């Protein structure tokens, strides 16, 4: 046998062996702990939603899921890390409406494409946006709040979780409707931003409901409105933005799980099933509902549904932010 044909044969055998190992390891998956990147600080909405769902997924998968908070640049630092990770199912990310949609128009040099560099796993929670302020803010309702912001815009500061984060884009939308340009104060997540709001070090914030229910109930912050058409069952007293006089302000976010592009199909199917099972668990549901989030219905939990959501949200936020900047 010539050297060339010997090489060709051995390479063929190697390829078959590699393909076999690949599919066998996808079937055995997971055989070791999984790292879940949370691109914001511990204690904020992305972190809390991830911990609730991932702890149940870990039971289903039979392996620990370790949360790694990789913060910075409105969540895009962690999302970049996840996009570049080995696509073997052992590094995943919980992203959101910011990292996987609104960051696209806001970062012209974004190091990843949410549609092309990730495999959707599952939508975990819908999270309406609330308009929040420090507890001693001198306004008792949304109309008074807006009037105060307009009259004092150069003295006001707004907390957010970095350019492109949910809290940033949601409040930019609010600010453009109201017609103000306050000073932005960035944090590594709205967990620490909420601490600053409770400590009255910042004036206001627009954030995902899951970050605010205990503080609103405990009276440590003020809430002026929920920016959805319906009131939130966890905060039945809180008016909608329409009821409070600002119907144009509508904003709702979401958190979802992704894997790097190229992760084997069999692994994605297992992860999606584990996430869907978690969302059916009574205890997981109770915890998510208490925090005011919407639990995706079965048809909204598929990988295809999440892929479609990312596509439509990138388009939506590109248009909304362009209009808001004009
Ligand atoms: N809710 C935050 C945001 O504004 C992020 C977080 O801490 O989960 O994007």
PDB file of C-alpha atoms in Angstrom, residues 31-313:
ATOM      1  CA  UNK A  31     -20.156  13.862  32.756  1.00  0.00           C
ATOM      2  CA  UNK A  32     -18.767  16.812  34.724  1.00  0.00           C
ATOM      3  CA  UNK A  33     -19.911  20.128  36.158  1.00  0.00           C
ATOM      4  CA  UNK A  34     -21.339  22.793  33.859  1.00  0.00           C
ATOM      5  CA  UNK A  35     -20.330  26.462  34.073  1.00  0.00           C
ATOM      6  CA  UNK A  36     -23.161  28.928  33.613  1.00  0.00           C
ATOM      7  CA  UNK A  37     -21.972  32.436  32.855  1.00  0.00           C
ATOM      8  CA  UNK A  38     -24.133  35.174  34.320  1.00  0.00           C
ATOM      9  CA  UNK A  39     -22.956  38.393  32.672  1.00  0.00           C
ATOM     10  CA  UNK A  40     -23.979  40.597  35.635  1.00  0.00           C
ATOM     11  CA  UNK A  41     -23.285  40.815  39.371  1.00  0.00           C
ATOM     12  CA  UNK A  42     -24.685  38.328  41.859  1.00  0.00           C
ATOM     13  CA  UNK A  43     -28.067  39.181  43.370  1.00  0.00           C
ATOM     14  CA  UNK A  44     -29.510  40.921  40.291  1.00  0.00           C
ATOM     15  CA  UNK A  45     -32.299  39.675  38.011  1.00  0.00           C
ATOM     16  CA  UNK A  46     -30.183  37.578  35.642  1.00  0.00           C
ATOM     17  CA  UNK A  47     -28.382  35.965  38.553  1.00  0.00           C
ATOM     18  CA  UNK A  48     -31.549  35.278  40.531  1.00  0.00           C
ATOM     19  CA  UNK A  49     -33.528  33.815  37.598  1.00  0.00           C
ATOM     20  CA  UNK A  50     -30.528  31.672  36.621  1.00  0.00           C
ATOM     21  CA  UNK A  51     -30.000  30.303  40.119  1.00  0.00           C
ATOM     22  CA  UNK A  52     -33.680  29.370  40.509  1.00  0.00           C
ATOM     23  CA  UNK A  53     -33.865  27.503  37.179  1.00  0.00           C
ATOM     24  CA  UNK A  54     -30.314  26.103  37.090  1.00  0.00           C
ATOM     25  CA  UNK A  55     -30.555  24.474  40.516  1.00  0.00           C
ATOM     26  CA  UNK A  56     -33.478  22.380  39.230  1.00  0.00           C
ATOM     27  CA  UNK A  57     -31.726  21.673  35.918  1.00  0.00           C
ATOM     28  CA  UNK A  58     -28.702  20.387  37.841  1.00  0.00           C
ATOM     29  CA  UNK A  59     -30.887  17.754  39.525  1.00  0.00           C
ATOM     30  CA  UNK A  60     -32.298  16.649  36.175  1.00  0.00           C
ATOM     31  CA  UNK A  61     -28.880  16.536  34.525  1.00  0.00           C
ATOM     32  CA  UNK A  62     -27.142  14.874  37.479  1.00  0.00           C
ATOM     33  CA  UNK A  63     -24.261  17.357  37.512  1.00  0.00           C
ATOM     34  CA  UNK A  64     -23.580  20.615  39.347  1.00  0.00           C
ATOM     35  CA  UNK A  65     -24.163  23.883  37.487  1.00  0.00           C
ATOM     36  CA  UNK A  66     -21.686  26.456  38.745  1.00  0.00           C
ATOM     37  CA  UNK A  67     -22.605  30.095  38.236  1.00  0.00           C
ATOM     38  CA  UNK A  68     -19.773  32.371  37.160  1.00  0.00           C
ATOM     39  CA  UNK A  69     -20.555  36.102  37.260  1.00  0.00           C
ATOM     40  CA  UNK A  70     -18.503  37.585  34.406  1.00  0.00           C
ATOM     41  CA  UNK A  71     -19.376  41.276  34.558  1.00  0.00           C
ATOM     42  CA  UNK A  72     -18.716  44.393  32.505  1.00  0.00           C
ATOM     43  CA  UNK A  73     -19.803  46.424  29.481  1.00  0.00           C
ATOM     44  CA  UNK A  74     -23.540  45.926  29.972  1.00  0.00           C
ATOM     45  CA  UNK A  75     -23.184  42.144  30.015  1.00  0.00           C
ATOM     46  CA  UNK A  76     -21.309  41.992  26.725  1.00  0.00           C
ATOM     47  CA  UNK A  77     -18.035  40.925  28.403  1.00  0.00           C
ATOM     48  CA  UNK A  78     -19.642  37.723  29.709  1.00  0.00           C
ATOM     49  CA  UNK A  79     -21.521  37.140  26.459  1.00  0.00           C
ATOM     50  CA  UNK A  80     -18.267  37.461  24.486  1.00  0.00           C
ATOM     51  CA  UNK A  81     -16.617  34.925  26.792  1.00  0.00           C
ATOM     52  CA  UNK A  82     -19.532  32.519  26.265  1.00  0.00           C
ATOM     53  CA  UNK A  83     -19.520  32.975  22.486  1.00  0.00           C
ATOM     54  CA  UNK A  84     -15.822  32.025  22.412  1.00  0.00           C
ATOM     55  CA  UNK A  85     -16.088  29.052  24.791  1.00  0.00           C
ATOM     56  CA  UNK A  86     -15.691  25.439  23.631  1.00  0.00           C
ATOM     57  CA  UNK A  87     -19.046  24.378  22.177  1.00  0.00           C
ATOM     58  CA  UNK A  88     -19.164  21.222  24.310  1.00  0.00           C
ATOM     59  CA  UNK A  89     -22.103  21.973  26.587  1.00  0.00           C
ATOM     60  CA  UNK A  90     -19.892  22.723  29.592  1.00  0.00           C
ATOM     61  CA  UNK A  91     -19.997  26.513  29.253  1.00  0.00           C
ATOM     62  CA  UNK A  92     -23.404  28.136  28.867  1.00  0.00           C
ATOM     63  CA  UNK A  93     -24.791  31.617  29.462  1.00  0.00           C
ATOM     64  CA  UNK A  94     -27.961  33.257  30.647  1.00  0.00           C
ATOM     65  CA  UNK A  95     -28.345  36.323  28.488  1.00  0.00           C
ATOM     66  CA  UNK A  96     -31.203  38.757  28.164  1.00  0.00           C
ATOM     67  CA  UNK A  97     -32.926  41.372  26.066  1.00  0.00           C
ATOM     68  CA  UNK A  98     -29.793  43.518  26.427  1.00  0.00           C
ATOM     69  CA  UNK A  99     -26.906  41.130  25.749  1.00  0.00           C
ATOM     70  CA  UNK A 100     -28.784  39.243  23.028  1.00  0.00           C
ATOM     71  CA  UNK A 101     -30.697  42.076  21.355  1.00  0.00           C
ATOM     72  CA  UNK A 102     -30.266  45.714  22.391  1.00  0.00           C
ATOM     73  CA  UNK A 103     -26.448  45.486  22.558  1.00  0.00           C
ATOM     74  CA  UNK A 104     -26.382  45.003  18.773  1.00  0.00           C
ATOM     75  CA  UNK A 105     -27.316  48.584  17.828  1.00  0.00           C
ATOM     76  CA  UNK A 106     -25.453  50.048  20.825  1.00  0.00           C
ATOM     77  CA  UNK A 107     -22.063  48.386  20.274  1.00  0.00           C
ATOM     78  CA  UNK A 108     -20.949  48.838  16.645  1.00  0.00           C
ATOM     79  CA  UNK A 109     -17.935  46.593  17.385  1.00  0.00           C
ATOM     80  CA  UNK A 110     -19.793  43.941  19.377  1.00  0.00           C
ATOM     81  CA  UNK A 111     -17.516  40.867  19.410  1.00  0.00           C
ATOM     82  CA  UNK A 112     -20.412  38.433  18.875  1.00  0.00           C
ATOM     83  CA  UNK A 113     -23.596  38.158  16.902  1.00  0.00           C
ATOM     84  CA  UNK A 114     -26.460  36.987  19.137  1.00  0.00           C
ATOM     85  CA  UNK A 115     -28.117  35.221  16.191  1.00  0.00           C
ATOM     86  CA  UNK A 116     -25.056  33.572  14.626  1.00  0.00           C
ATOM     87  CA  UNK A 117     -22.683  32.875  17.524  1.00  0.00           C
ATOM     88  CA  UNK A 118     -25.103  31.163  19.910  1.00  0.00           C
ATOM     89  CA  UNK A 119     -27.427  28.192  19.980  1.00  0.00           C
ATOM     90  CA  UNK A 120     -30.695  29.055  21.713  1.00  0.00           C
ATOM     91  CA  UNK A 121     -31.513  26.688  24.605  1.00  0.00           C
ATOM     92  CA  UNK A 122     -34.653  28.091  26.239  1.00  0.00           C
ATOM     93  CA  UNK A 123     -36.439  31.215  27.372  1.00  0.00           C
ATOM     94  CA  UNK A 124     -36.473  31.188  31.184  1.00  0.00           C
ATOM     95  CA  UNK A 125     -38.597  34.163  32.217  1.00  0.00           C
ATOM     96  CA  UNK A 126     -40.371  37.233  30.951  1.00  0.00           C
ATOM     97  CA  UNK A 127     -39.675  40.218  33.199  1.00  0.00           C
ATOM     98  CA  UNK A 128     -41.814  43.371  32.973  1.00  0.00           C
ATOM     99  CA  UNK A 129     -40.006  46.663  33.581  1.00  0.00           C
ATOM    100  CA  UNK A 130     -40.778  48.887  36.557  1.00  0.00           C
ATOM    101  CA  UNK A 131     -40.058  52.588  37.056  1.00  0.00           C
ATOM    102  CA  UNK A 132     -38.358  52.835  40.460  1.00  0.00           C
ATOM    103  CA  UNK A 133     -36.942  55.620  42.604  1.00  0.00           C
ATOM    104  CA  UNK A 134     -35.241  56.121  45.959  1.00  0.00           C
ATOM    105  CA  UNK A 135     -37.790  56.007  48.756  1.00  0.00           C
ATOM    106  CA  UNK A 136     -37.532  59.709  49.595  1.00  0.00           C
ATOM    107  CA  UNK A 137     -37.951  60.865  45.995  1.00  0.00           C
ATOM    108  CA  UNK A 138     -40.207  63.962  46.145  1.00  0.00           C
ATOM    109  CA  UNK A 139     -43.068  62.651  44.007  1.00  0.00           C
ATOM    110  CA  UNK A 140     -45.923  60.364  44.973  1.00  0.00           C
ATOM    111  CA  UNK A 141     -47.016  59.244  41.507  1.00  0.00           C
ATOM    112  CA  UNK A 142     -45.705  58.899  37.957  1.00  0.00           C
ATOM    113  CA  UNK A 143     -47.060  62.281  36.821  1.00  0.00           C
ATOM    114  CA  UNK A 144     -45.322  64.036  39.711  1.00  0.00           C
ATOM    115  CA  UNK A 145     -42.164  62.007  39.079  1.00  0.00           C
ATOM    116  CA  UNK A 146     -42.054  63.011  35.409  1.00  0.00           C
ATOM    117  CA  UNK A 147     -42.704  66.668  36.284  1.00  0.00           C
ATOM    118  CA  UNK A 148     -39.884  66.616  38.847  1.00  0.00           C
ATOM    119  CA  UNK A 149     -37.470  64.953  36.410  1.00  0.00           C
ATOM    120  CA  UNK A 150     -38.226  67.581  33.768  1.00  0.00           C
ATOM    121  CA  UNK A 151     -37.751  70.466  36.183  1.00  0.00           C
ATOM    122  CA  UNK A 152     -34.527  69.083  37.706  1.00  0.00           C
ATOM    123  CA  UNK A 153     -32.966  67.021  34.931  1.00  0.00           C
ATOM    124  CA  UNK A 154     -29.430  68.364  35.436  1.00  0.00           C
ATOM    125  CA  UNK A 155     -29.441  67.315  39.109  1.00  0.00           C
ATOM    126  CA  UNK A 156     -30.860  63.836  38.551  1.00  0.00           C
ATOM    127  CA  UNK A 157     -28.977  60.571  38.188  1.00  0.00           C
ATOM    128  CA  UNK A 158     -30.164  57.267  36.871  1.00  0.00           C
ATOM    129  CA  UNK A 159     -28.662  53.908  37.862  1.00  0.00           C
ATOM    130  CA  UNK A 160     -28.190  51.201  35.256  1.00  0.00           C
ATOM    131  CA  UNK A 161     -26.215  48.027  34.577  1.00  0.00           C
ATOM    132  CA  UNK A 162     -24.017  49.371  31.765  1.00  0.00           C
ATOM    133  CA  UNK A 163     -24.613  50.478  28.193  1.00  0.00           C
ATOM    134  CA  UNK A 164     -26.887  48.023  26.424  1.00  0.00           C
ATOM    135  CA  UNK A 165     -28.212  46.443  29.619  1.00  0.00           C
ATOM    136  CA  UNK A 166     -31.945  46.125  30.153  1.00  0.00           C
ATOM    137  CA  UNK A 167     -31.990  48.856  32.780  1.00  0.00           C
ATOM    138  CA  UNK A 168     -30.036  51.170  30.479  1.00  0.00           C
ATOM    139  CA  UNK A 169     -32.133  50.727  27.334  1.00  0.00           C
ATOM    140  CA  UNK A 170     -35.440  50.624  29.226  1.00  0.00           C
ATOM    141  CA  UNK A 171     -34.666  53.928  30.932  1.00  0.00           C
ATOM    142  CA  UNK A 172     -33.280  55.470  27.719  1.00  0.00           C
ATOM    143  CA  UNK A 173     -36.647  54.721  26.172  1.00  0.00           C
ATOM    144  CA  UNK A 174     -38.403  56.258  29.187  1.00  0.00           C
ATOM    145  CA  UNK A 175     -36.115  59.322  29.079  1.00  0.00           C
ATOM    146  CA  UNK A 176     -36.725  59.875  25.374  1.00  0.00           C
ATOM    147  CA  UNK A 177     -40.504  59.737  25.868  1.00  0.00           C
ATOM    148  CA  UNK A 178     -40.317  62.126  28.816  1.00  0.00           C
ATOM    149  CA  UNK A 179     -37.696  64.315  27.109  1.00  0.00           C
ATOM    150  CA  UNK A 180     -34.879  64.315  29.687  1.00  0.00           C
ATOM    151  CA  UNK A 181     -31.150  63.544  29.683  1.00  0.00           C
ATOM    152  CA  UNK A 182     -30.088  62.666  33.243  1.00  0.00           C
ATOM    153  CA  UNK A 183     -26.609  61.577  34.355  1.00  0.00           C
ATOM    154  CA  UNK A 184     -26.192  57.813  34.047  1.00  0.00           C
ATOM    155  CA  UNK A 185     -24.488  55.868  36.838  1.00  0.00           C
ATOM    156  CA  UNK A 186     -23.337  52.437  35.635  1.00  0.00           C
ATOM    157  CA  UNK A 187     -23.042  49.383  37.870  1.00  0.00           C
ATOM    158  CA  UNK A 188     -22.013  45.798  37.095  1.00  0.00           C
ATOM    159  CA  UNK A 189     -25.590  44.670  37.400  1.00  0.00           C
ATOM    160  CA  UNK A 190     -28.795  45.909  38.930  1.00  0.00           C
ATOM    161  CA  UNK A 191     -28.127  43.926  42.117  1.00  0.00           C
ATOM    162  CA  UNK A 192     -25.543  46.534  43.184  1.00  0.00           C
ATOM    163  CA  UNK A 193     -27.595  49.301  41.506  1.00  0.00           C
ATOM    164  CA  UNK A 194     -30.554  48.327  43.686  1.00  0.00           C
ATOM    165  CA  UNK A 195     -28.353  48.527  46.797  1.00  0.00           C
ATOM    166  CA  UNK A 196     -27.418  52.080  45.778  1.00  0.00           C
ATOM    167  CA  UNK A 197     -31.097  52.958  45.215  1.00  0.00           C
ATOM    168  CA  UNK A 198     -32.045  51.571  48.638  1.00  0.00           C
ATOM    169  CA  UNK A 199     -29.159  53.560  50.155  1.00  0.00           C
ATOM    170  CA  UNK A 200     -30.538  56.650  48.337  1.00  0.00           C
ATOM    171  CA  UNK A 201     -27.229  57.198  46.558  1.00  0.00           C
ATOM    172  CA  UNK A 202     -28.942  57.323  43.136  1.00  0.00           C
ATOM    173  CA  UNK A 203     -32.319  58.780  42.136  1.00  0.00           C
ATOM    174  CA  UNK A 204     -34.061  56.293  39.887  1.00  0.00           C
ATOM    175  CA  UNK A 205     -33.834  53.164  37.795  1.00  0.00           C
ATOM    176  CA  UNK A 206     -35.932  51.172  35.322  1.00  0.00           C
ATOM    177  CA  UNK A 207     -35.481  47.486  36.008  1.00  0.00           C
ATOM    178  CA  UNK A 208     -36.770  43.971  35.682  1.00  0.00           C
ATOM    179  CA  UNK A 209     -39.521  43.225  38.193  1.00  0.00           C
ATOM    180  CA  UNK A 210     -37.617  40.281  39.766  1.00  0.00           C
ATOM    181  CA  UNK A 211     -35.138  42.722  41.254  1.00  0.00           C
ATOM    182  CA  UNK A 212     -37.673  44.904  43.022  1.00  0.00           C
ATOM    183  CA  UNK A 213     -40.623  43.066  44.576  1.00  0.00           C
ATOM    184  CA  UNK A 214     -39.118  42.515  48.061  1.00  0.00           C
ATOM    185  CA  UNK A 215     -37.841  46.109  48.223  1.00  0.00           C
ATOM    186  CA  UNK A 216     -41.172  47.590  47.102  1.00  0.00           C
ATOM    187  CA  UNK A 217     -43.067  45.459  49.609  1.00  0.00           C
ATOM    188  CA  UNK A 218     -40.555  46.370  52.313  1.00  0.00           C
ATOM    189  CA  UNK A 219     -40.907  50.089  51.544  1.00  0.00           C
ATOM    190  CA  UNK A 220     -37.190  50.602  50.922  1.00  0.00           C
ATOM    191  CA  UNK A 221     -37.752  52.054  47.424  1.00  0.00           C
ATOM    192  CA  UNK A 222     -40.593  53.734  45.532  1.00  0.00           C
ATOM    193  CA  UNK A 223     -42.261  52.182  42.475  1.00  0.00           C
ATOM    194  CA  UNK A 224     -44.262  54.401  40.107  1.00  0.00           C
ATOM    195  CA  UNK A 225     -45.478  52.043  37.390  1.00  0.00           C
ATOM    196  CA  UNK A 226     -45.133  48.741  35.586  1.00  0.00           C
ATOM    197  CA  UNK A 227     -44.542  49.339  31.875  1.00  0.00           C
ATOM    198  CA  UNK A 228     -46.853  46.583  30.591  1.00  0.00           C
ATOM    199  CA  UNK A 229     -50.506  46.662  29.475  1.00  0.00           C
ATOM    200  CA  UNK A 230     -51.590  44.638  32.545  1.00  0.00           C
ATOM    201  CA  UNK A 231     -50.802  45.074  36.214  1.00  0.00           C
ATOM    202  CA  UNK A 232     -48.346  42.568  37.690  1.00  0.00           C
ATOM    203  CA  UNK A 233     -49.939  39.902  39.931  1.00  0.00           C
ATOM    204  CA  UNK A 234     -47.059  40.149  42.411  1.00  0.00           C
ATOM    205  CA  UNK A 235     -47.659  43.907  42.827  1.00  0.00           C
ATOM    206  CA  UNK A 236     -51.423  44.338  42.342  1.00  0.00           C
ATOM    207  CA  UNK A 237     -51.415  47.886  43.735  1.00  0.00           C
ATOM    208  CA  UNK A 238     -48.869  49.212  41.267  1.00  0.00           C
ATOM    209  CA  UNK A 239     -50.504  51.027  38.304  1.00  0.00           C
ATOM    210  CA  UNK A 240     -49.552  50.334  34.711  1.00  0.00           C
ATOM    211  CA  UNK A 241     -47.773  53.105  32.822  1.00  0.00           C
ATOM    212  CA  UNK A 242     -51.020  53.723  30.922  1.00  0.00           C
ATOM    213  CA  UNK A 243     -53.051  54.021  34.128  1.00  0.00           C
ATOM    214  CA  UNK A 244     -50.388  56.313  35.560  1.00  0.00           C
ATOM    215  CA  UNK A 245     -50.547  58.683  32.576  1.00  0.00           C
ATOM    216  CA  UNK A 246     -47.677  57.545  30.343  1.00  0.00           C
ATOM    217  CA  UNK A 247     -49.191  54.978  27.933  1.00  0.00           C
ATOM    218  CA  UNK A 248     -46.367  55.407  25.426  1.00  0.00           C
ATOM    219  CA  UNK A 249     -43.938  53.793  27.838  1.00  0.00           C
ATOM    220  CA  UNK A 250     -44.139  50.022  27.318  1.00  0.00           C
ATOM    221  CA  UNK A 251     -41.154  47.828  28.198  1.00  0.00           C
ATOM    222  CA  UNK A 252     -40.703  44.216  29.105  1.00  0.00           C
ATOM    223  CA  UNK A 253     -37.512  42.142  29.173  1.00  0.00           C
ATOM    224  CA  UNK A 254     -36.620  38.468  29.301  1.00  0.00           C
ATOM    225  CA  UNK A 255     -33.843  36.125  30.359  1.00  0.00           C
ATOM    226  CA  UNK A 256     -32.842  33.106  28.317  1.00  0.00           C
ATOM    227  CA  UNK A 257     -30.190  30.409  28.183  1.00  0.00           C
ATOM    228  CA  UNK A 258     -27.763  29.997  25.279  1.00  0.00           C
ATOM    229  CA  UNK A 259     -24.817  27.771  24.311  1.00  0.00           C
ATOM    230  CA  UNK A 260     -21.912  28.638  22.019  1.00  0.00           C
ATOM    231  CA  UNK A 261     -22.556  28.002  18.322  1.00  0.00           C
ATOM    232  CA  UNK A 262     -21.667  24.463  17.282  1.00  0.00           C
ATOM    233  CA  UNK A 263     -22.735  22.754  20.523  1.00  0.00           C
ATOM    234  CA  UNK A 264     -23.956  19.272  19.498  1.00  0.00           C
ATOM    235  CA  UNK A 265     -27.673  18.926  18.865  1.00  0.00           C
ATOM    236  CA  UNK A 266     -28.067  16.049  21.361  1.00  0.00           C
ATOM    237  CA  UNK A 267     -26.689  18.282  24.139  1.00  0.00           C
ATOM    238  CA  UNK A 268     -28.956  21.190  23.215  1.00  0.00           C
ATOM    239  CA  UNK A 269     -31.973  18.878  23.263  1.00  0.00           C
ATOM    240  CA  UNK A 270     -31.019  17.642  26.763  1.00  0.00           C
ATOM    241  CA  UNK A 271     -30.508  21.173  28.062  1.00  0.00           C
ATOM    242  CA  UNK A 272     -33.780  22.402  26.587  1.00  0.00           C
ATOM    243  CA  UNK A 273     -35.663  19.473  28.149  1.00  0.00           C
ATOM    244  CA  UNK A 274     -34.032  20.138  31.542  1.00  0.00           C
ATOM    245  CA  UNK A 275     -34.981  23.837  31.371  1.00  0.00           C
ATOM    246  CA  UNK A 276     -38.565  23.013  30.355  1.00  0.00           C
ATOM    247  CA  UNK A 277     -38.815  20.511  33.219  1.00  0.00           C
ATOM    248  CA  UNK A 278     -37.572  23.140  35.667  1.00  0.00           C
ATOM    249  CA  UNK A 279     -40.261  25.563  34.442  1.00  0.00           C
ATOM    250  CA  UNK A 280     -42.901  22.916  35.203  1.00  0.00           C
ATOM    251  CA  UNK A 281     -41.685  22.362  38.746  1.00  0.00           C
ATOM    252  CA  UNK A 282     -44.050  23.782  41.382  1.00  0.00           C
ATOM    253  CA  UNK A 283     -41.305  25.204  43.559  1.00  0.00           C
ATOM    254  CA  UNK A 284     -39.466  26.855  40.639  1.00  0.00           C
ATOM    255  CA  UNK A 285     -42.757  28.321  39.388  1.00  0.00           C
ATOM    256  CA  UNK A 286     -43.680  29.602  42.818  1.00  0.00           C
ATOM    257  CA  UNK A 287     -40.357  31.379  43.229  1.00  0.00           C
ATOM    258  CA  UNK A 288     -40.443  32.937  39.759  1.00  0.00           C
ATOM    259  CA  UNK A 289     -44.070  34.045  40.144  1.00  0.00           C
ATOM    260  CA  UNK A 290     -43.470  35.550  43.592  1.00  0.00           C
ATOM    261  CA  UNK A 291     -40.813  37.725  41.977  1.00  0.00           C
ATOM    262  CA  UNK A 292     -43.287  38.907  39.346  1.00  0.00           C
ATOM    263  CA  UNK A 293     -41.869  37.153  36.287  1.00  0.00           C
ATOM    264  CA  UNK A 294     -43.916  35.523  33.524  1.00  0.00           C
ATOM    265  CA  UNK A 295     -43.195  31.834  33.060  1.00  0.00           C
ATOM    266  CA  UNK A 296     -42.960  30.949  29.361  1.00  0.00           C
ATOM    267  CA  UNK A 297     -45.762  28.663  28.178  1.00  0.00           C
ATOM    268  CA  UNK A 298     -44.687  25.303  26.632  1.00  0.00           C
ATOM    269  CA  UNK A 299     -44.813  26.691  23.075  1.00  0.00           C
ATOM    270  CA  UNK A 300     -42.536  29.552  24.151  1.00  0.00           C
ATOM    271  CA  UNK A 301     -39.918  27.209  25.646  1.00  0.00           C
ATOM    272  CA  UNK A 302     -38.643  25.623  22.442  1.00  0.00           C
ATOM    273  CA  UNK A 303     -35.242  26.398  20.971  1.00  0.00           C
ATOM    274  CA  UNK A 304     -36.945  27.608  17.805  1.00  0.00           C
ATOM    275  CA  UNK A 305     -39.137  30.014  19.774  1.00  0.00           C
ATOM    276  CA  UNK A 306     -36.065  31.517  21.445  1.00  0.00           C
ATOM    277  CA  UNK A 307     -34.249  31.811  18.107  1.00  0.00           C
ATOM    278  CA  UNK A 308     -37.273  33.682  16.725  1.00  0.00           C
ATOM    279  CA  UNK A 309     -37.453  35.908  19.805  1.00  0.00           C
ATOM    280  CA  UNK A 310     -33.786  36.920  19.461  1.00  0.00           C
ATOM    281  CA  UNK A 311     -34.286  37.748  15.770  1.00  0.00           C
ATOM    282  CA  UNK A 312     -37.357  39.869  16.408  1.00  0.00           C
ATOM    283  CA  UNK A 313     -35.866  41.587  19.477  1.00  0.00           C
TER     284      UNK A 313
END
